[in-house]
Tab-separated table of C-alpha atoms in Angstrom:
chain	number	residue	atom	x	y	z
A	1	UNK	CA	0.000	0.000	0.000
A	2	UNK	CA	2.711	2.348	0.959
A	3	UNK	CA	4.364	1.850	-3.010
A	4	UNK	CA	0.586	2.660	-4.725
A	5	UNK	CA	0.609	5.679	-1.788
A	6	UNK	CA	4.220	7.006	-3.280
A	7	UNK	CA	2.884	6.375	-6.804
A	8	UNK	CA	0.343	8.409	-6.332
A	9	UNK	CA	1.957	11.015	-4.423
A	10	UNK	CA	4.166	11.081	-7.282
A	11	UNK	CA	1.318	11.907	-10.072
A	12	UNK	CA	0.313	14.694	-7.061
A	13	UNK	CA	3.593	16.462	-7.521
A	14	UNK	CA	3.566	16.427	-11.375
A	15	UNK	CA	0.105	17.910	-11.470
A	16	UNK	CA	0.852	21.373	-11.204
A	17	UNK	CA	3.339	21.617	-13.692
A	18	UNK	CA	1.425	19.486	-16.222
A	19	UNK	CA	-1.166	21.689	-16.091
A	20	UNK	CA	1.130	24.498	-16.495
A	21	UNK	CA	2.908	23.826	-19.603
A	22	UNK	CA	0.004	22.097	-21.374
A	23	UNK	CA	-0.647	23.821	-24.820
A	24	UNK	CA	3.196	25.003	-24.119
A	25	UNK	CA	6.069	23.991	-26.507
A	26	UNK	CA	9.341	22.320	-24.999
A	27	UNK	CA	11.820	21.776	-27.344
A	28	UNK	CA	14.527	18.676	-26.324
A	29	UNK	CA	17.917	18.563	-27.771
A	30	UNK	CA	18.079	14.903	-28.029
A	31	UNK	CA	21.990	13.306	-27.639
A	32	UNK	CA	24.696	12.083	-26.172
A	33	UNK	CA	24.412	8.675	-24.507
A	34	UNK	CA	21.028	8.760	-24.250
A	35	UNK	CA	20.968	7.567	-27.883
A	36	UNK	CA	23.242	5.281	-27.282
A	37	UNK	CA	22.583	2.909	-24.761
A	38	UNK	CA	19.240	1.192	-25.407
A	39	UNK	CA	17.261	1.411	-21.806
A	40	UNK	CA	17.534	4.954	-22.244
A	41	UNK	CA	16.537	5.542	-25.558
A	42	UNK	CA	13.640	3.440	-24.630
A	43	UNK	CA	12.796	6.057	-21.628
A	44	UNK	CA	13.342	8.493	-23.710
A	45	UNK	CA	10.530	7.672	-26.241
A	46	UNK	CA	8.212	6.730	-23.505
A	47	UNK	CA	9.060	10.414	-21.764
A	48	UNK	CA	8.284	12.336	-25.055
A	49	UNK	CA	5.221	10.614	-25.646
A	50	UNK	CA	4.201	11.096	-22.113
A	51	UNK	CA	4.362	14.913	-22.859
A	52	UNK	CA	2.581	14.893	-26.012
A	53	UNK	CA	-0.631	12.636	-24.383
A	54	UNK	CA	-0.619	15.551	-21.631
A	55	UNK	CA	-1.040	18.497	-24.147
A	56	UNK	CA	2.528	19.557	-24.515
A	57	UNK	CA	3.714	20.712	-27.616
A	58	UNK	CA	7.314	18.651	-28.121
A	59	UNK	CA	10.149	19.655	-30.813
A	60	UNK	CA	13.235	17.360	-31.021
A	61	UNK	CA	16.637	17.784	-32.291
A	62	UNK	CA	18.771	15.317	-32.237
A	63	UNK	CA	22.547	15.066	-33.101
A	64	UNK	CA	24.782	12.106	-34.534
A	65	UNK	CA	28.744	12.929	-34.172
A	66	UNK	CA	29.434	9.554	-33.410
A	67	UNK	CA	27.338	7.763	-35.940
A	68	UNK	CA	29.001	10.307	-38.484
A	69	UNK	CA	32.543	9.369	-37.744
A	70	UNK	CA	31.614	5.396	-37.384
A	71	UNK	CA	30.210	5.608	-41.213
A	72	UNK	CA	33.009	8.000	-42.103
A	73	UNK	CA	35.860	5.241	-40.206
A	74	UNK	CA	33.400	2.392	-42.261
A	75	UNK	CA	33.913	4.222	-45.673
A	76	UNK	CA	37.743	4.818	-45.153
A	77	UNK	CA	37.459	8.800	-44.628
A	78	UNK	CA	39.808	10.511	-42.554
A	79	UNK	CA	37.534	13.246	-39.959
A	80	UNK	CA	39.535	16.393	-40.172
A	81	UNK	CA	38.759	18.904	-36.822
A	82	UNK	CA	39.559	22.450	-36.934
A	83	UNK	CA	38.526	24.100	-33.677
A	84	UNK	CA	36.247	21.118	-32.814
A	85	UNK	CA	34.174	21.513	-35.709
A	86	UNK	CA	34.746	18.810	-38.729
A	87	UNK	CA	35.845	19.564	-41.749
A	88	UNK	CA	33.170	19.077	-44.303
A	89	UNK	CA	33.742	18.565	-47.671
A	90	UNK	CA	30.763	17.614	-50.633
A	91	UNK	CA	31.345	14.088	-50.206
A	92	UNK	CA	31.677	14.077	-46.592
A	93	UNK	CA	28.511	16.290	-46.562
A	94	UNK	CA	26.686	13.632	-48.162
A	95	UNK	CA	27.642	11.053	-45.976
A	96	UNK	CA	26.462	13.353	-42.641
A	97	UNK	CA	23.202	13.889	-44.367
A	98	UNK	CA	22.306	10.042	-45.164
A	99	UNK	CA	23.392	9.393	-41.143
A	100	UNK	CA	21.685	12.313	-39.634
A	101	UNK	CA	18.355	12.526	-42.020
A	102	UNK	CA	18.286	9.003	-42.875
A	103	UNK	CA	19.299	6.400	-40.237
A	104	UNK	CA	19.594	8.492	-36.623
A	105	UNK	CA	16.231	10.905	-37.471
A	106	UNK	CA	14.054	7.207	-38.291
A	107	UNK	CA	15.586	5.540	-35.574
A	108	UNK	CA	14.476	8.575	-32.891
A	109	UNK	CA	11.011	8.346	-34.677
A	110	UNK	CA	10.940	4.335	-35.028
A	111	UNK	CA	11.477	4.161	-31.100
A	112	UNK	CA	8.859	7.155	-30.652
A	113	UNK	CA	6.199	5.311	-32.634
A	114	UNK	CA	6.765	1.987	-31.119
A	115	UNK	CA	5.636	3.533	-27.518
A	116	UNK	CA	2.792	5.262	-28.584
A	117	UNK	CA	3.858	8.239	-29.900
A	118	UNK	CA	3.512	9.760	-33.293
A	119	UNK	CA	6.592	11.422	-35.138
A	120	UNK	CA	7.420	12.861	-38.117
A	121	UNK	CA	11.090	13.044	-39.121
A	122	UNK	CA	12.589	16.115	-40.678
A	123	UNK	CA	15.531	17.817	-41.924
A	124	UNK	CA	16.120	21.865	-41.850
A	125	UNK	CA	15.512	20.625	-46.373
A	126	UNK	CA	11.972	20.297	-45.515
A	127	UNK	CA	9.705	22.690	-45.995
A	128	UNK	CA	12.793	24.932	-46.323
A	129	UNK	CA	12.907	24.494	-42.111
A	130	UNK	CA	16.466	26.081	-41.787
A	131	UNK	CA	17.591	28.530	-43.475
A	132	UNK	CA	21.494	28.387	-43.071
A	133	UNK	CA	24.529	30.038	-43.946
A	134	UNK	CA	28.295	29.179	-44.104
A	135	UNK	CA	30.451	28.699	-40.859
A	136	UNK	CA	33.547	30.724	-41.400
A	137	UNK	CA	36.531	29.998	-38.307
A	138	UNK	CA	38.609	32.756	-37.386
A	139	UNK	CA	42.400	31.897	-36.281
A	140	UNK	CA	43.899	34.918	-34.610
A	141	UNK	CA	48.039	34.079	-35.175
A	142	UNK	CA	49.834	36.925	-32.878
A	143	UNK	CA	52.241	37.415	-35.570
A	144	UNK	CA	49.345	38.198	-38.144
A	145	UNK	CA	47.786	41.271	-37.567
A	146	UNK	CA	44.743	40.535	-39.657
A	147	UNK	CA	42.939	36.943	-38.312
A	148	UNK	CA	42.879	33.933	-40.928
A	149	UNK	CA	39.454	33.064	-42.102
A	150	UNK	CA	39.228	29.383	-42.501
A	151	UNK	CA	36.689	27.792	-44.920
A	152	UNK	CA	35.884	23.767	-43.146
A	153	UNK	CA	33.409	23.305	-45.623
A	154	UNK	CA	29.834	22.918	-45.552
A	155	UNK	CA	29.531	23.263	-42.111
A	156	UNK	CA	26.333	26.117	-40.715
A	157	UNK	CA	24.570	28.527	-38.796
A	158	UNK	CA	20.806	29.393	-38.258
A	159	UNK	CA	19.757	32.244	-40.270
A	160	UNK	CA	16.476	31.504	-39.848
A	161	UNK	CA	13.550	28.775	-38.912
A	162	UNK	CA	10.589	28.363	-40.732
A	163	UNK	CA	7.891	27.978	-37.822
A	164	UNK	CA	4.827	27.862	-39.699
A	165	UNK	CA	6.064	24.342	-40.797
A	166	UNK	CA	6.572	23.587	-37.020
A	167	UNK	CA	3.344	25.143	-35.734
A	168	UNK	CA	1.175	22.752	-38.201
A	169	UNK	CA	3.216	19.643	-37.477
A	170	UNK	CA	3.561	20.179	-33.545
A	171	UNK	CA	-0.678	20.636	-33.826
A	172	UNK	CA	-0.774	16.656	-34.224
A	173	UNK	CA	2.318	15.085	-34.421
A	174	UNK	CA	6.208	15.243	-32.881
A	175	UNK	CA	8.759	16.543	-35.016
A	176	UNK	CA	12.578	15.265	-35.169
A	177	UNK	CA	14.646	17.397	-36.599
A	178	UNK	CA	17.803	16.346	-37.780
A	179	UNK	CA	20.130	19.600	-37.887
A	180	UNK	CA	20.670	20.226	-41.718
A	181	UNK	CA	20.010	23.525	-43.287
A	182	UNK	CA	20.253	24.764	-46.702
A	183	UNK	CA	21.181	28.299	-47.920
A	184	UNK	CA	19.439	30.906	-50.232
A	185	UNK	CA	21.298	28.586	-53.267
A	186	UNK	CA	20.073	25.623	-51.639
A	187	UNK	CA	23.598	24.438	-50.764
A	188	UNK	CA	23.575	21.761	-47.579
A	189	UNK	CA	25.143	23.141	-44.734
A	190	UNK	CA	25.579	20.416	-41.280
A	191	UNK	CA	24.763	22.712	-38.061
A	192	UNK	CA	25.653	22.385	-34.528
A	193	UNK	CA	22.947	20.225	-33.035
A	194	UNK	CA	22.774	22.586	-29.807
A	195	UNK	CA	22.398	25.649	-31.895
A	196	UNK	CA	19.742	24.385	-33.763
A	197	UNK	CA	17.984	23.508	-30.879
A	198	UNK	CA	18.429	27.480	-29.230
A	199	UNK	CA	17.580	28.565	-32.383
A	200	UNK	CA	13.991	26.453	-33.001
A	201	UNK	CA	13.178	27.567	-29.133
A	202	UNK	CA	13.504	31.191	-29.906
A	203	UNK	CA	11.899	31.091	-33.336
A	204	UNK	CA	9.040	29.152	-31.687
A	205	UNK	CA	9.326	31.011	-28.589
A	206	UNK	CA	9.018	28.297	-26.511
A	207	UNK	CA	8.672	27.752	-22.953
A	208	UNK	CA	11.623	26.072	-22.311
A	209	UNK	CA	14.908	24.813	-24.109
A	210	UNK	CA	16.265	20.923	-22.848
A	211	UNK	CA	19.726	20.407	-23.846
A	212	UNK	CA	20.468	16.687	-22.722
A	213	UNK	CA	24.423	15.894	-22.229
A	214	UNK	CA	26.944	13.666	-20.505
A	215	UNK	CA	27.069	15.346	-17.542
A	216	UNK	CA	25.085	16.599	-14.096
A	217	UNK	CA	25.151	19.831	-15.362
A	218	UNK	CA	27.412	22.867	-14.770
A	219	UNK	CA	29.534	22.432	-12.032
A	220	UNK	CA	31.364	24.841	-9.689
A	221	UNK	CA	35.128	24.308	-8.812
A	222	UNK	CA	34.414	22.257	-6.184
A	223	UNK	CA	32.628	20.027	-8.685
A	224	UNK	CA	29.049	20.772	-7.211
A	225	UNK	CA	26.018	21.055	-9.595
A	226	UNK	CA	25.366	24.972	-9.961
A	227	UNK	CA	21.731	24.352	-10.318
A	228	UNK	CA	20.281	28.239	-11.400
A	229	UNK	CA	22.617	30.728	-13.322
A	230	UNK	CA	21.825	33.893	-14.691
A	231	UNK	CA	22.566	35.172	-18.060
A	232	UNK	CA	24.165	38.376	-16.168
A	233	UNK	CA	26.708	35.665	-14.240
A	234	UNK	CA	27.720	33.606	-17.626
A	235	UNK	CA	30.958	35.739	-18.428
A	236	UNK	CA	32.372	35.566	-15.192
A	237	UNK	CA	31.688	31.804	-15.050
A	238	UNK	CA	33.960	31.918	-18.128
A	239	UNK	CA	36.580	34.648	-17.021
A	240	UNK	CA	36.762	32.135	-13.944
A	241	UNK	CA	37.420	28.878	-15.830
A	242	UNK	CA	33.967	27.307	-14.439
A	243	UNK	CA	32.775	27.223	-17.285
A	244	UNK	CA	35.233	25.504	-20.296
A	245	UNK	CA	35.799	23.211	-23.221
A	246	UNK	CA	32.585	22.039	-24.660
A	247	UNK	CA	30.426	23.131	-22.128
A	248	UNK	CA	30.832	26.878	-23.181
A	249	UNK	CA	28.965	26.310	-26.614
A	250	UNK	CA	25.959	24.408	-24.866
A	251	UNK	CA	25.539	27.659	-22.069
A	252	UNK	CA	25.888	30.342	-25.135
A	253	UNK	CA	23.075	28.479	-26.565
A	254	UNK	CA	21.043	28.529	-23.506
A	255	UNK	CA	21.786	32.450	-23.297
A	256	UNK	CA	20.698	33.283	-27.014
A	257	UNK	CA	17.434	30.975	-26.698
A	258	UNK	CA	17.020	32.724	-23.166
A	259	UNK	CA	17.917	36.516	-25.006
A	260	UNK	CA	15.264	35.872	-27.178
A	261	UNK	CA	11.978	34.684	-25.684
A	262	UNK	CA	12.385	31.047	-24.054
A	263	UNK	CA	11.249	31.050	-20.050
A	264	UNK	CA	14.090	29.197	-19.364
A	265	UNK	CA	16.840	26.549	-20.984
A	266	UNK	CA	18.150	23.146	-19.109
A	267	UNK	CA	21.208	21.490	-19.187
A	268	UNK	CA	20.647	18.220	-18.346
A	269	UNK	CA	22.265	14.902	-17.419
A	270	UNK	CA	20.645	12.248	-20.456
A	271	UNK	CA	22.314	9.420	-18.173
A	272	UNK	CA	19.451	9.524	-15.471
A	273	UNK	CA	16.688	7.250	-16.984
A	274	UNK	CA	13.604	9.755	-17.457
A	275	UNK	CA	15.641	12.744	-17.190
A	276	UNK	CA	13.056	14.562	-18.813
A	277	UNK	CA	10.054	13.879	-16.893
A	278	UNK	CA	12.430	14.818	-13.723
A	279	UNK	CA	12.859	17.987	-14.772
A	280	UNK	CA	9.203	19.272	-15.588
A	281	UNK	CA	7.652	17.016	-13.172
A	282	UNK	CA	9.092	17.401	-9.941
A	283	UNK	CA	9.352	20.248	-7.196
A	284	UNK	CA	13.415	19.726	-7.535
A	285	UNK	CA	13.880	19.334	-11.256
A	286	UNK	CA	17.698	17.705	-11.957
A	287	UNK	CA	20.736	19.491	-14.039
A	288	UNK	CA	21.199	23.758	-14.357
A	289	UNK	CA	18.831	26.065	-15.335
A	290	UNK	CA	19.942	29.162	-17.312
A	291	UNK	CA	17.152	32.400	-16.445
A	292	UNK	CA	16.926	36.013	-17.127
């Protein structure tokens, strides 16, 4: 009696919040090991179809770096890095579009689906969803006065997202995005699965951003979870050296989605079988927050 008591005390606590983002939109940047190993990917589908059966309006973008370089290793193509972006070429361009729009996007909607759920795979080609435009790297050299611009390719930013494509689909269905744009000469252009996500949330305006990771969150020097920072405290985090390496990307994308209309953005631990439900559902919530 005392389990069916906690149960229920459980669906108590989740009330409130379910009734406060129903009708909302959440969009989940979906990666990591959570698409990896195959008990969570199975929470994971049951979580977003969850959300959707209790009137929540769910956007996912998923990544695929290491499904990229496995079909890349596969092939025989050396991955070339150049500030940890990968140097894209046509043919390797190809290759990240078959394994991002093709196999990883039908896989996240297979597994959706299968528990319930109904998905619609997409790429930023659709509908002309992302409207992208070259990534250009600057290398400052101290003995160059001017920096070097370095061209890796058809690699992207977010110029723009088509929502009215999103709004219809989200009505119904669950998008997947897998994070491919394509310019004004319809060139392909592979994006940043993080900034796509930022950049869908504060196109759609939506309630909150999800970026699941490898990690508890942001941690302080004393490796404790910060659990709320403010987008006024994010440069000091980095003057500091809490914040580094590839964490710095994921909080700048938190602060532009933030910047520009989303309540709030998450950073996540995808480890933590229903991560997501923890962190709408309970009083506590799990991972960092990133606020106004």
């Amino acid at each position: 009696m005392e389990k069916l008591i906690e149960k229920a005390n459980i669906l108590i606590e989740a009330l409130p919040y379910i009734r406060k983002f129903a009708g909302k939109t959440i969009v989940i940047k979906y990666g990591g090991h959570a698409m990896v190993d195959e008990k969570l990917k199975s929470c994971f589908a049951q979580d977003i179809t969850l959300l959707k059966f209790v009137g929540i309006n769910v956007v996912i973008v998923h990544g695929g770096g290491p499904q990229i370089g496995e079909m890349l290793k596969k092939l025989h193509i050396d991955s070339k890095f150049v500030s940890g972006m990968r140097v894209t070429d046509k043919e390797t361009m190809n290759i990240v579009e078959m394994v991002l729009a093709g196999s990883v996007n039908k896989e996240i909607v297979k597994l959706i689906n299968k528990h319930g759920g109904k998905a619609i795979g997409l790429s930023g080609k659709d509908g002309n969803l992302i409207k992208a435009k070259k990534l250009l790297i600057k290398k400052n050299d101290k003995f160059i006065k001017t920096p070097e611009i370095i061209d890796i390719g058809h690699v992207g930013l977010v110029e723009e997202v088509n929502t009215s494509v999103l709004e219809n689909i989200t009505k119904n269905f669950i998008p997947v995005i897998a994070p491919v744009g394509v310019d004004e000469n319809f060139e392909t252009y592979n994006i940043n699965a993080d900034l796509v996500a930022s950049s869908v949330a504060k196109f759609l305006k939506a309630e909150k951003l999800i970026l699941l990771t490898d990690v508890q969150g942001v941690l302080d020097k004393n490796k404790k979870l910060i659990s709320t920072i403010k987008i006024s405290e994010i440069e000091e985090l980095k003057n500091n050296g809490t914040l580094t390496g590839g964490m710095i990307p994921k909080i700048d994308a938190c602060k532009d989605a933030v910047e520009n209309g989303v309540s709030k953005a998450h950073i996540i631990d995808g480890r933590i079988t229903h991560s997501v439900l923890l962190e709408l559902f309970t009083d506590s919530g799990i991972g960092t927050q990133v606020i106004k």
